[in-house]
């Protein structure tokens, strides 16, 4: 490999190339602009067919460095040769498989600068392809500049690439965490502009709330920047598990009931997790909940600092932040805004979007699918929608409650139209449930009616005794419990005489 050559060096004029080799070069100024010195980093890329490196490819795929070392010793061009489809080198293959020891040994055979130019057909470096944190760490330690190089196909740095492919797993989170710490804002800055909005959106959507929080505290503009349909606010609105509704923390996990957020060290997941099945998962969800709330507070603090009135900032389709929270059914965001600065509430509640929809129109629309799917039963879904509409109606000014949008619909008319199908399914569900309850009640009544005639333990059958026919366990406390339970079951099962009675009661309870 040849480094640091001048542009006018005859060795780079092309006359020195033979038929078997070609040069790939990239011009980088070394900072000495007055002298005009341009450094050209080059490495030889063989023109051999990738099939000729099948052994090296298999070694990289398995992480077998001993075999690869012997092959490279016999043919040094294998260090940078294309060994697979899409112009992938052995370094790309090993990095993608997570063989960090193989990668560590291979990059010792290369100059650090060479790692910047070894790209596949999509322009990805080995760091873009790294499958785990250890692999990424050895690559960055060899050449820290890799964190700032964009792949040519979609123009993103490795951090953004990892965030786009992120999933809720410890390894993926560790990768994003590490890259967020080593990526800088000097060159190819991913922390500003459209890229920043997409970055924070992807990290938050993956459930990495603590990483998103750390990045926003480090780069406050991340709370404000947005790409098309992607921003921090859109991310927290689109996560159904974020509010962790229905997750009940067991009181005995904490020594003090009043200190639910900060359990003592003696009762942490580390100490009781191995003995209590599922407790580690519950503790992790509780931690995610706390991180989510901290992230929401941080985002809105940054938004408030950037724009104290908070009215002229419209995340999507001209909606205010309150309108966006209502439309996306974000209870935590809604509660924070409503309980916040009252001076902004009037402007938010009176404002209309580009289609003349008020906040009550937003509540009248059917909830997003990811919100409804977390509720079982059409009737319960309808109940939640009604409760949400009533809550928003409570804060809606009287003068806008009956306002019409550009389609000429009031919020109530829109609610009826949007929820017609859900209402029909809810009615059917309740009728089916009422019928099922009636059938179960009939079965219960049949059983408990016959129970007193066949008392547990039987009866005394002595014709010469004055207690003849009396249950044997009559004077036992357990028999009294049986008698009371049987009577209650009989009376409760006979309380309603038809499925219609059950339907009316069920509707009253649910709605």
XYZ file of C-alpha atoms in Angstrom:
511
model
C 0.000 0.000 0.000
C 1.325 3.453 -0.943
C 0.529 6.539 1.087
C 1.435 10.217 1.037
C 2.360 10.510 -2.648
C 2.288 13.837 -4.503
C -0.191 14.354 -7.300
C 2.596 14.755 -9.867
C 4.312 11.511 -8.881
C 4.843 9.504 -12.090
C 3.955 6.370 -10.230
C 0.339 7.600 -10.296
C 0.219 8.654 -13.919
C -1.220 5.336 -14.955
C 1.825 4.159 -16.853
C 2.833 1.903 -14.022
C -0.385 -0.110 -14.039
C -0.327 -3.567 -15.490
C -3.278 -5.605 -16.701
C -3.860 -7.296 -13.379
C -4.171 -4.292 -11.097
C -5.969 -1.002 -10.907
C -5.813 1.777 -8.374
C -8.633 3.251 -6.343
C -7.738 6.653 -4.938
C -9.301 9.380 -2.874
C -7.925 12.911 -2.515
C -7.728 14.306 0.983
C -6.016 17.546 1.935
C -3.891 17.126 5.022
C -4.472 20.677 6.284
C -1.335 22.193 4.795
C -3.389 24.224 2.314
C -0.721 26.866 1.709
C 1.605 24.274 0.257
C -1.240 22.645 -1.683
C -0.091 19.199 -0.748
C -2.670 16.536 -1.543
C -2.366 13.118 -0.036
C -3.604 10.230 -2.097
C -4.379 7.047 -0.266
C -4.254 4.035 -2.487
C -4.565 0.332 -2.186
C -4.399 -2.295 -4.836
C -7.625 -4.036 -5.833
C -7.199 -7.193 -7.802
C -9.183 -7.794 -10.966
C -9.540 -11.488 -10.198
C -12.979 -13.041 -10.106
C -14.414 -13.309 -6.542
C -14.806 -17.056 -7.039
C -11.013 -17.344 -6.913
C -11.193 -16.198 -3.290
C -13.783 -18.763 -2.232
C -11.500 -20.159 0.470
C -10.915 -16.707 1.940
C -14.652 -15.973 1.825
C -15.463 -19.164 3.718
C -12.778 -18.422 6.291
C -14.177 -14.909 6.856
C -17.694 -16.312 7.088
C -16.613 -18.734 9.822
C -14.192 -16.367 11.529
C -11.288 -18.745 10.850
C -8.321 -16.385 10.965
C -5.679 -19.111 10.872
C -6.876 -20.300 7.474
C -7.322 -16.747 6.209
C -3.827 -15.788 7.324
C -2.299 -18.613 5.321
C -4.330 -17.692 2.234
C -3.369 -14.027 2.522
C 0.275 -15.013 2.958
C 0.115 -16.880 -0.342
C -1.819 -14.073 -2.056
C -1.493 -10.654 -0.293
C -4.107 -9.112 -2.605
C -6.730 -11.057 -0.654
C -6.518 -8.481 2.147
C -8.526 -5.997 0.076
C -9.931 -8.241 -2.663
C -13.627 -8.562 -3.453
C -14.591 -12.027 -2.217
C -18.390 -11.942 -2.403
C -21.295 -10.353 -4.240
C -21.920 -6.622 -3.995
C -18.159 -5.988 -3.893
C -17.834 -7.182 -0.307
C -14.304 -7.839 0.956
C -13.269 -10.376 3.579
C -13.377 -7.536 6.101
C -17.017 -6.788 5.255
C -17.977 -10.457 5.518
C -16.289 -10.987 8.886
C -17.674 -7.723 10.305
C -21.203 -8.589 9.199
C -20.891 -11.973 10.930
C -19.605 -10.363 14.134
C -16.209 -12.135 14.083
C -14.385 -9.339 15.870
C -11.194 -11.321 16.499
C -10.911 -12.015 12.769
C -11.508 -8.334 12.028
C -8.938 -7.285 14.615
C -6.259 -9.491 13.093
C -7.084 -8.552 9.495
C -6.962 -4.793 10.043
C -3.502 -5.189 11.551
C -2.441 -6.157 8.028
C -3.891 -2.904 6.624
C -3.044 0.746 6.979
C -5.680 2.616 9.051
C -6.493 4.905 6.102
C -7.243 1.915 3.894
C -10.350 1.155 5.961
C -11.923 4.386 4.691
C -11.739 3.254 1.068
C -12.689 -0.390 1.420
C -16.358 -0.046 0.542
C -18.852 -2.404 -1.017
C -21.213 -1.698 -3.906
C -23.435 0.452 -1.651
C -20.458 2.453 -0.431
C -20.557 0.890 3.024
C -17.416 0.571 5.089
C -16.854 -2.383 7.412
C -18.206 -0.243 10.279
C -21.562 0.063 8.506
C -21.704 -3.731 8.341
C -20.502 -4.441 11.899
C -22.856 -6.883 13.598
C -21.862 -6.221 17.207
C -20.224 -3.661 19.438
C -16.907 -5.494 19.785
C -16.444 -5.470 16.025
C -17.327 -1.779 15.838
C -14.933 -0.992 18.672
C -11.887 -2.615 17.064
C -12.619 -0.840 13.761
C -13.015 2.573 15.394
C -9.897 2.052 17.504
C -7.972 1.405 14.298
C -9.431 4.424 12.471
C -11.765 6.840 14.341
C -12.640 8.564 11.044
C -14.836 5.612 10.073
C -17.658 7.001 12.227
C -17.989 10.047 9.960
C -17.978 8.302 6.558
C -21.300 8.087 4.736
C -22.266 5.172 2.556
C -22.862 6.411 -0.974
C -26.226 4.704 -1.530
C -28.306 6.410 1.173
C -25.826 8.979 2.478
C -25.799 7.996 6.167
C -23.008 7.502 8.690
C -22.712 4.221 10.649
C -24.671 5.581 13.623
C -27.650 6.425 11.432
C -27.297 3.096 9.624
C -27.405 1.215 12.946
C -30.369 3.284 14.159
C -32.328 2.510 10.980
C -31.849 -1.215 11.516
C -32.263 -1.074 15.299
C -34.543 -3.496 17.105
C -35.319 -3.801 20.840
C -32.372 -6.064 21.669
C -29.441 -5.623 24.015
C -26.841 -6.047 21.265
C -28.504 -3.529 18.951
C -28.852 -1.070 21.816
C -25.211 -1.530 22.764
C -24.178 -0.845 19.159
C -26.241 2.346 18.902
C -25.038 3.446 22.347
C -21.399 3.003 21.413
C -21.676 4.700 18.018
C -23.582 7.629 19.543
C -20.660 8.172 21.912
C -17.865 8.012 19.321
C -19.616 9.848 16.465
C -18.784 13.565 16.417
C -20.377 16.650 14.885
C -17.225 17.727 13.037
C -17.651 16.136 9.594
C -20.755 14.556 8.044
C -22.617 15.693 11.151
C -25.651 13.429 11.753
C -26.864 15.603 14.635
C -28.311 18.482 12.609
C -30.766 19.004 9.752
C -33.055 16.368 8.252
C -30.679 13.588 9.256
C -30.989 14.612 12.905
C -34.779 14.313 12.867
C -34.613 10.874 11.288
C -31.858 9.802 13.711
C -33.745 10.681 16.895
C -36.946 9.243 15.408
C -35.326 5.854 14.716
C -33.551 5.647 18.075
C -36.705 6.537 20.008
C -38.908 4.236 17.940
C -36.578 1.331 18.795
C -37.257 1.966 22.495
C -33.779 3.308 23.299
C -35.153 6.177 25.390
C -32.037 6.642 27.510
C -29.850 7.007 24.406
C -32.297 9.479 22.857
C -32.386 11.453 26.111
C -28.580 11.603 26.303
C -28.351 12.785 22.678
C -30.972 15.512 23.140
C -29.218 16.780 26.250
C -25.977 16.789 24.271
C -27.525 18.294 21.108
C -30.713 20.214 22.097
C -31.564 20.838 18.443
C -32.518 17.140 18.114
C -35.765 17.962 19.922
C -36.582 20.490 17.194
C -35.132 19.114 13.948
C -37.383 16.985 11.799
C -37.377 15.176 8.506
C -40.516 14.396 6.501
C -42.802 12.712 9.019
C -39.903 11.952 11.379
C -39.113 13.893 14.533
C -38.751 13.299 18.262
C -42.393 14.132 18.955
C -43.651 11.799 16.215
C -41.521 9.001 17.662
C -42.880 9.207 21.211
C -46.395 9.432 19.800
C -46.058 6.243 17.788
C -44.956 3.846 20.525
C -47.894 1.862 21.951
C -45.947 0.336 24.851
C -44.391 3.588 25.974
C -47.027 4.504 28.566
C -46.958 0.905 29.879
C -50.671 0.944 30.613
C -51.796 -2.137 32.458
C -48.380 -2.894 33.932
C -48.950 -3.092 37.661
C -45.892 -3.055 39.870
C -46.165 -5.342 42.864
C -46.036 -3.376 46.098
C -43.900 -5.896 47.944
C -41.058 -5.273 45.516
C -40.411 -2.066 47.385
C -39.779 -1.610 51.070
C -41.731 1.651 51.132
C -44.990 2.031 49.287
C -44.441 5.767 48.934
C -41.100 5.328 47.191
C -42.233 3.424 44.097
C -39.770 5.121 41.747
C -36.665 4.431 43.853
C -36.641 0.939 45.358
C -33.920 0.168 47.906
C -30.796 -1.537 46.636
C -31.587 -4.705 48.592
C -34.724 -5.294 46.537
C -33.494 -4.565 43.030
C -33.939 -6.879 40.068
C -30.374 -8.076 40.516
C -31.147 -9.480 43.978
C -34.643 -10.919 43.507
C -34.694 -11.541 39.750
C -33.289 -15.093 39.906
C -35.854 -16.193 42.506
C -39.025 -14.561 41.136
C -40.021 -15.638 37.586
C -40.606 -12.722 35.225
C -39.545 -10.069 37.725
C -36.593 -8.921 35.627
C -38.883 -8.242 32.670
C -41.260 -6.216 34.859
C -38.361 -4.211 36.298
C -37.003 -3.533 32.804
C -40.421 -2.290 31.678
C -40.604 -0.063 34.737
C -37.175 1.344 33.901
C -38.262 1.955 30.286
C -41.329 3.757 31.589
C -39.197 6.092 33.700
C -36.830 6.713 30.776
C -39.769 7.415 28.487
C -41.235 9.982 30.884
C -37.837 11.644 31.288
C -37.488 11.808 27.495
C -40.931 13.373 27.070
C -40.181 15.996 29.722
C -36.826 16.761 28.149
C -38.290 17.164 24.661
C -40.979 19.553 25.792
C -38.548 21.489 27.938
C -36.353 22.043 24.884
C -39.380 22.966 22.784
C -40.558 25.442 25.403
C -37.100 27.004 25.634
C -36.914 27.356 21.855
C -40.402 28.830 21.585
C -42.019 29.954 24.862
C -45.424 30.406 23.238
C -45.263 27.024 21.579
C -48.023 28.022 19.153
C -46.224 28.591 15.891
C -44.510 25.209 15.994
C -46.630 22.642 14.170
C -45.145 19.137 13.973
C -47.521 17.662 11.389
C -50.205 19.119 9.071
C -50.482 22.373 10.978
C -51.445 20.721 14.272
C -50.265 22.216 17.529
C -48.433 19.939 19.923
C -51.645 19.444 21.872
C -53.536 18.571 18.698
C -50.855 16.099 17.694
C -50.979 14.429 21.136
C -54.775 14.158 20.947
C -54.746 12.788 17.411
C -52.138 10.138 18.278
C -53.726 9.315 21.693
C -50.592 10.172 23.673
C -51.949 10.304 27.219
C -48.657 11.251 28.882
C -47.943 14.077 26.445
C -51.538 15.277 26.708
C -51.448 15.353 30.513
C -48.134 17.193 30.507
C -49.418 19.860 28.114
C -52.766 20.318 29.837
C -51.188 20.632 33.265
C -48.459 22.921 31.960
C -48.453 26.622 31.154
C -52.073 27.805 31.101
C -51.169 30.797 28.917
C -50.630 28.452 25.972
C -53.788 26.410 26.498
C -56.195 28.959 25.039
C -54.188 29.302 21.826
C -53.822 25.517 21.516
C -57.469 24.672 22.198
C -58.814 27.347 19.830
C -56.459 26.654 16.972
C -57.554 24.796 13.828
C -55.399 22.910 11.367
C -55.241 23.374 7.604
C -58.533 21.449 7.226
C -60.310 23.563 9.884
C -60.286 20.677 12.377
C -60.370 21.611 16.068
C -58.854 19.533 18.848
C -62.292 17.938 19.303
C -62.208 16.823 15.662
C -58.869 15.146 16.373
C -60.436 13.291 19.299
C -63.397 12.327 17.109
C -61.192 10.495 14.632
C -60.598 6.790 15.068
C -57.486 6.108 17.122
C -54.350 4.875 15.314
C -54.260 1.072 14.887
C -51.285 0.635 17.223
C -53.332 2.225 20.014
C -56.525 0.226 19.435
C -54.753 -3.106 19.123
C -53.600 -2.876 22.737
C -57.243 -3.023 23.905
C -59.162 -6.300 23.636
C -62.809 -6.359 22.626
C -64.682 -3.952 20.371
C -66.836 -2.688 23.250
C -63.788 -1.828 25.340
C -62.237 -0.065 22.338
C -65.432 1.945 21.949
C -65.401 2.727 25.657
C -61.858 4.101 25.424
C -62.732 6.211 22.399
C -65.755 7.676 24.190
C -63.706 8.442 27.281
C -61.043 10.149 25.175
C -63.646 12.223 23.321
C -65.295 13.286 26.601
C -61.932 14.253 28.101
C -61.001 16.459 25.140
C -64.521 17.918 25.076
C -63.934 19.018 28.673
C -61.082 21.370 27.689
C -62.573 22.489 24.362
C -63.917 26.080 24.390
C -67.696 26.304 23.948
C -67.370 28.433 20.845
C -65.497 25.689 18.962
C -67.404 22.589 20.143
C -69.884 22.828 17.271
C -67.431 24.155 14.678
C -67.410 22.463 11.282
C -64.326 21.511 9.323
C -63.774 21.951 5.582
C -65.966 18.890 4.964
C -68.850 20.533 6.825
C -68.764 18.059 9.741
C -68.879 18.853 13.428
C -66.809 16.794 15.836
C -69.833 14.750 16.980
C -70.856 13.956 13.413
C -67.278 12.970 12.603
C -67.130 10.746 15.695
C -70.325 8.945 14.688
C -69.100 8.386 11.149
C -65.583 7.278 12.093
C -66.781 4.872 14.791
C -69.833 3.391 13.031
C -68.094 0.090 12.305
C -66.573 -0.110 15.779
C -69.956 0.627 17.344
C -71.604 -2.163 15.356
C -68.884 -4.617 16.379
C -69.159 -3.430 19.982
C -72.908 -4.008 20.082
C -72.464 -7.499 18.639
C -69.719 -8.231 21.156
C -71.898 -7.103 24.063
C -74.887 -9.109 22.865
C -72.748 -12.202 22.462
C -71.271 -11.624 25.901
C -74.730 -11.137 27.419
C -75.961 -14.338 25.781
C -72.927 -16.215 27.066
C -73.496 -14.838 30.563
C -77.125 -15.919 30.459
C -76.131 -19.425 29.410
C -73.555 -19.635 32.203
C -76.111 -18.295 34.713
C -78.583 -20.986 33.685
C -75.976 -23.701 34.189
C -75.034 -22.280 37.580
C -78.670 -22.125 38.684
C -79.187 -25.752 37.666
C -76.197 -26.955 39.663
C -76.699 -24.889 42.806
C -80.442 -25.670 42.919
C -79.691 -29.380 43.109
C -76.808 -28.968 45.571
C -78.932 -28.615 48.782
C -80.685 -31.935 48.040
C -77.335 -33.726 47.927
C -75.597 -32.179 50.912
C -71.854 -32.810 51.246
C -71.196 -35.803 53.458
C -74.750 -37.073 53.100
C -77.505 -37.178 55.753
C -78.239 -39.262 58.827
C -80.294 -42.297 57.795
C -81.408 -43.751 61.142
C -85.205 -44.074 61.397
C -84.955 -44.471 65.152
C -83.042 -41.228 65.584
C -84.655 -37.846 65.969
C -81.921 -36.464 63.648
C -82.934 -38.730 60.801
C -82.518 -36.906 57.464
C -80.404 -34.093 58.907
C -77.064 -33.427 57.102
C -74.160 -34.980 58.931
C -72.047 -31.792 58.781
C -74.895 -29.461 59.734
C -73.151 -28.165 62.840
C -69.792 -27.717 61.120
C -68.651 -24.224 60.158
C -67.635 -25.486 56.728
C -71.219 -26.609 56.067
C -72.480 -23.132 56.917
C -70.029 -21.666 54.393
C -71.337 -24.109 51.778
C -74.958 -23.185 52.490
C -74.321 -19.455 52.255
C -72.243 -19.781 49.057
C -74.868 -22.007 47.446
C -77.659 -19.566 48.298
C -75.747 -16.595 46.946
C -74.972 -18.452 43.723
C -78.608 -19.412 43.275
C -79.982 -15.929 43.941
C -77.392 -14.156 41.774
C -77.937 -16.515 38.841
C -81.701 -15.887 38.983
C -81.450 -12.104 39.322
C -81.745 -11.507 35.547
C -84.362 -13.359 33.629
C -83.226 -12.609 30.073
C -80.160 -11.838 27.995
C -81.546 -8.344 27.405
C -81.162 -7.617 31.108
C -77.528 -8.660 30.901
C -77.044 -6.479 27.819
C -78.441 -3.388 29.522
C -76.332 -3.931 32.627
C -73.207 -4.619 30.600
C -73.702 -1.459 28.556
C -74.142 0.513 31.776
C -70.917 -0.857 33.224
C -68.800 -0.448 30.077
C -70.221 2.789 28.681
